Structures are given as structure tokens and as C-alpha cells.
Amino acid sequence: MLEQLDSIYAQALDELSDITTGDALSGWERRYLGKKGEVTQLLRSTGKLPKEERAAFGQRANVIKNELIGAFAGREEAIRQHELATQLEEGALDVTLPGRPVQTGGLHPATQTLREFYAVWAEMGFQVFRSRDVEDDETNFTLLNMPPHHPARDMWDTFYTTTPGVILRTHTSPGQIRAMHELGEDGTQPIRVILPGMCYRYEQISARSEVQFNQVEGLAVGRNIRLTDLKGTIAEFARRMYGEDKRVRFRGSYFPFTEPSMEVDVECILCGGEGCGVCKYTGWLEIAGCGMVHPIVLHNGGYDPTEWSGFAFGMGPERMTMLKHGIQDIRYFWGNDLRFLEQF
Ligand code: DAH
């Protein structure tokens, strides 16, 4: 039986070296190593041998079985490698094809502009103060020098809630009152903040107006703040944001919470002041409303207006993004259309 074992071993190895396909390999495995395979059968018949021969035979048979299992694995790997190589040669797998692009998210154009604002204002010493989207009527209007029935309230079409006195803020200006109370330490500390955030207005939605949009409010309160500080600060912001050579101009205006009040124009960022479609051939783009904080507002924020003064401004980052990129319709901003968003 030992000779039989050795001849099966030799034969099996011989056959294995000629095998080139997975199917033939499986057949070989079944024939020699399977449950009814030749080696397995021989091992099973160990018991038929005379007692003194059994141990030697069993040992040898096990060695041969393990050798064959090892040889099988080696052949299996060789066939796999060969198949891969053939696939590559035949072009079934084109390794020169570009990879599939991974979809990465991007920042919303409004967020991009906001972040540019934060960076410029931070350099100029203004920290970000976050106020609330859901406001009360008193802070949004009354404390900003617009008591109930004040006609200036009509400048902001308001979303009211079912809770009396609770509204969605129509502008970021009520944040001025909250910042003064939270940072001013009972009217004893100076403040320099910007207040970015979403505002809500009950408007007919059109290409030029949306029911929601961002504003960036600014507030500086100190002991000797003058109109020239306001003008210098805004002009410096415009230069840092839109270019060293940009001129700004201030026009008198009206807001109930500032006195005096102004609107700010910057030289058109597209045509440089020569006149184009974006600036409607005026050469100027409006970028902000601003003014000296009204004494009543300072008082409502906890400051003594005979000792303290301040300036404030409000800007619309979406409008500025539209001007910069020539976006014709404000509805794109919150329309969630990827064809629009992916351009930024
Ligand atoms: N809150 C004003 C608006 O929504 C913008 C504004 C104007 C803010 C003048 C200010 C300011 O702080 O001083 O139209």
C-alpha cells in the first residue's frame, strides 16, 4: 500500500502541473483530496494493514496529503495571477481610464461671502456676535426707536407668529440691543462686533426680493466715537474687500435707530466706475446703510448717551454676491438647484 500511495502522489503532482483552468483544478481536488478522493480512501483503509505497519503508513499518508494541499493552493494562486494578466492584456480592465470622481461638497456662495466678511472685519477688530432669528417685537422695533404705530415700522414687512409679540427678525439690528446688554457690562465696556444672520420679510418673492436673506450688522460703542470713525472704518472695509483703489461715497439717508443716517456706495466693482449694466451706468454700487447710534438706542442698550457714542451699519451679503458674480435672480440662493450651487 505504501508504493500505491507514492505512485498516487507522483501522478497527482504530475497532473497538477498541467492544469491551467479553475474548472480542471476543482476536478483534480475532488479526485485526490475530496471525500471520495484517492488519498482520502487510502487513508481510510489504514485499518486493513497489519498492526505494526499502520503507524508508518498513516504518517506518510498525512505528509503526502498536506503536500498535495500545499501544491493545490500554489497552483490556484498561479492560475488567478495568470487570469488577471490575460485580462489586462486583453483590455477587459483598462488601467489607464481616469478614476471616478468623488463628489465633494462645497460652500454655499452666501457662506463664502459671509466668511470673507468675517475675515476682513476680524482683522479690523470686530468679533462675531450671534443673535436670535426669532425675536420679540419690542427688540426688533420698539427698543430701536420705533414704538408701536411708528410709521417707520412699515419699512419692514414682518412675519408674525401665533404668539403675540413674537416675530421673525426683519433685520439684524435688534442684535445691537442684545450685544450691548450681553457685552457692555451695564454700559461700562466698549464694544466692537459684527452680527451676521438670516432675516425674514413678508415679501412678494421676485428676482429682486426673497423672504429670507442674510445681513451683516456692525456695531461699535465707545467713549469718543465720531462720524469720521464710521466713515474711515467703512472705507477701509471696502478697500480690503474690493481693492485698494476703490473709492466710497456717503449719501444722507434715514433710519430710526441712527442719527445721522447714511447709505454707502462703493465704486462699481465690475466697471471700476465707468458705468455698466450692473451699476446701471451710475458707476456706484450701494453696499450698506449706516449711521451714528441714536441716543435712545444707546440708552436702551444700557449706556449713558451723554458719555458714550457709537456707530452701526448693515450690509446685505447676498446682494453683494449677486453683484460680484452677475447673478440675476436672488431666488437661486435658496432654490437648492445644484446646477447653480456647483458653479461656486
Ligand atoms: N437694519 C437696516 C435694514 O434692514 C440696515 C441698517 C441701516 C442697519 C443702518 C444699521 C444702520 O445698523 O445703521 O434696512
CSV table of N, CA and C and ligand atoms in Angstrom, one decimal, residues 144 155-156 170-174 176 199 201 213 215-219 230 254-255 257-263 288-293 311-315, ligand 1:
chain,number,residue,atom,x,y,z
A,144,LEU,N,-35.4,99.9,19.2
A,144,LEU,CA,-34.6,100.6,18.1
A,144,LEU,C,-35.3,101.9,17.7
A,155,MET,N,-41.3,100.1,7.0
A,155,MET,CA,-40.2,99.8,6.1
A,155,MET,C,-39.9,98.3,6.1
A,156,TRP,N,-40.4,97.6,7.1
A,156,TRP,CA,-40.1,96.1,7.2
A,156,TRP,C,-41.4,95.3,7.2
A,170,THR,N,-36.7,91.0,11.2
A,170,THR,CA,-36.8,91.6,9.9
A,170,THR,C,-35.4,92.1,9.5
A,171,HIS,N,-34.5,92.3,10.4
A,171,HIS,CA,-33.2,92.8,10.2
A,171,HIS,C,-32.3,92.3,11.4
A,172,THR,N,-31.0,92.5,11.2
A,172,THR,CA,-30.1,92.1,12.3
A,172,THR,C,-29.9,93.2,13.4
A,173,SER,N,-30.5,94.3,13.1
A,173,SER,CA,-30.3,95.5,14.1
A,173,SER,C,-30.8,95.2,15.5
A,174,PRO,N,-31.8,94.4,15.8
A,174,PRO,CA,-32.1,94.1,17.2
A,174,PRO,C,-31.0,93.4,17.9
A,176,GLN,N,-28.1,94.5,18.0
A,176,GLN,CA,-27.4,95.6,18.7
A,176,GLN,C,-27.8,95.7,20.1
A,199,CYS,N,-32.4,87.0,8.0
A,199,CYS,CA,-33.5,87.9,8.3
A,199,CYS,C,-34.7,87.4,7.5
A,201,ARG,N,-38.6,88.5,5.8
A,201,ARG,CA,-39.6,89.6,5.5
A,201,ARG,C,-40.7,89.0,4.7
A,213,PHE,N,-33.0,86.2,3.8
A,213,PHE,CA,-31.7,86.6,3.3
A,213,PHE,C,-30.8,86.9,4.5
A,215,GLN,N,-28.0,89.2,6.6
A,215,GLN,CA,-27.5,90.6,6.8
A,215,GLN,C,-26.2,90.5,7.6
A,216,VAL,N,-25.3,91.4,7.5
A,216,VAL,CA,-24.2,91.5,8.5
A,216,VAL,C,-24.3,92.9,9.1
A,217,GLU,N,-24.7,92.9,10.3
A,217,GLU,CA,-24.8,94.2,11.1
A,217,GLU,C,-23.4,94.5,11.7
A,218,GLY,N,-23.1,95.7,11.9
A,218,GLY,CA,-21.9,96.1,12.7
A,218,GLY,C,-22.3,97.1,13.8
A,219,LEU,N,-21.5,97.0,14.9
A,219,LEU,CA,-21.8,97.9,16.0
A,219,LEU,C,-20.5,98.2,16.7
A,230,LEU,N,-16.7,106.2,11.7
A,230,LEU,CA,-17.6,105.4,10.9
A,230,LEU,C,-17.2,105.4,9.4
A,254,TYR,N,-32.2,107.9,5.9
A,254,TYR,CA,-32.9,107.9,7.2
A,254,TYR,C,-33.1,106.5,7.7
A,255,PHE,N,-32.7,106.2,9.0
A,255,PHE,CA,-33.1,105.0,9.7
A,255,PHE,C,-33.4,105.5,11.1
A,257,PHE,N,-33.0,104.2,13.9
A,257,PHE,CA,-32.1,103.8,15.0
A,257,PHE,C,-30.7,104.5,14.9
A,258,THR,N,-30.5,105.3,13.9
A,258,THR,CA,-29.3,106.1,13.8
A,258,THR,C,-29.5,107.5,13.5
A,259,GLU,N,-28.6,108.4,14.0
A,259,GLU,CA,-28.8,109.8,13.7
A,259,GLU,C,-27.4,110.5,13.8
A,260,PRO,N,-26.8,111.0,12.7
A,260,PRO,CA,-27.4,111.0,11.4
A,260,PRO,C,-27.3,109.6,10.7
A,261,SER,N,-28.0,109.4,9.6
A,261,SER,CA,-28.0,108.1,8.9
A,261,SER,C,-27.5,108.3,7.5
A,262,MET,N,-26.9,107.3,7.0
A,262,MET,CA,-26.3,107.4,5.6
A,262,MET,C,-26.4,106.1,4.9
A,263,GLU,N,-26.3,106.2,3.5
A,263,GLU,CA,-26.1,105.0,2.7
A,263,GLU,C,-24.7,105.1,2.1
A,288,ALA,N,-24.2,99.4,1.8
A,288,ALA,CA,-24.6,99.4,3.3
A,288,ALA,C,-25.4,100.6,3.6
A,289,GLY,N,-26.2,100.4,4.7
A,289,GLY,CA,-26.8,101.5,5.4
A,289,GLY,C,-26.0,101.7,6.7
A,290,CYS,N,-25.9,102.9,7.2
A,290,CYS,CA,-25.1,103.1,8.4
A,290,CYS,C,-25.5,104.4,9.1
A,291,GLY,N,-24.9,104.6,10.2
A,291,GLY,CA,-25.1,105.9,10.9
A,291,GLY,C,-24.6,105.9,12.3
A,292,MET,N,-24.7,107.0,13.0
A,292,MET,CA,-24.3,107.1,14.5
A,292,MET,C,-25.5,106.6,15.3
A,293,VAL,N,-25.2,105.6,16.2
A,293,VAL,CA,-26.2,105.0,17.0
A,293,VAL,C,-27.1,106.1,17.7
A,311,PHE,N,-21.2,103.8,16.4
A,311,PHE,CA,-21.7,103.8,15.0
A,311,PHE,C,-22.2,102.4,14.7
A,312,ALA,N,-23.1,102.3,13.7
A,312,ALA,CA,-23.7,101.0,13.3
A,312,ALA,C,-23.8,100.9,11.8
A,313,PHE,N,-23.8,99.7,11.3
A,313,PHE,CA,-24.0,99.6,9.8
A,313,PHE,C,-24.7,98.3,9.6
A,314,GLY,N,-25.3,98.2,8.4
A,314,GLY,CA,-26.0,96.9,8.0
A,314,GLY,C,-25.7,96.7,6.5
A,315,MET,N,-25.3,95.4,6.2
A,315,MET,CA,-24.9,95.1,4.8
A,315,MET,C,-25.6,93.8,4.4
B,1,DAH,N1,-31.4,97.4,9.5
B,1,DAH,C1,-31.4,98.1,8.3
B,1,DAH,C2,-32.2,97.4,7.2
B,1,DAH,O1,-32.5,96.3,7.4
B,1,DAH,C3,-30.0,98.3,7.8
B,1,DAH,C4,-29.2,99.2,8.7
B,1,DAH,C5,-29.2,100.6,8.4
B,1,DAH,C6,-28.5,98.8,9.8
B,1,DAH,C7,-28.4,101.4,9.1
B,1,DAH,C8,-27.8,99.7,10.6
B,1,DAH,C9,-27.8,101.0,10.2
B,1,DAH,O2,-27.1,99.3,11.6
B,1,DAH,O3,-27.1,101.8,11.0
B,1,DAH,O4,-32.6,98.0,6.3
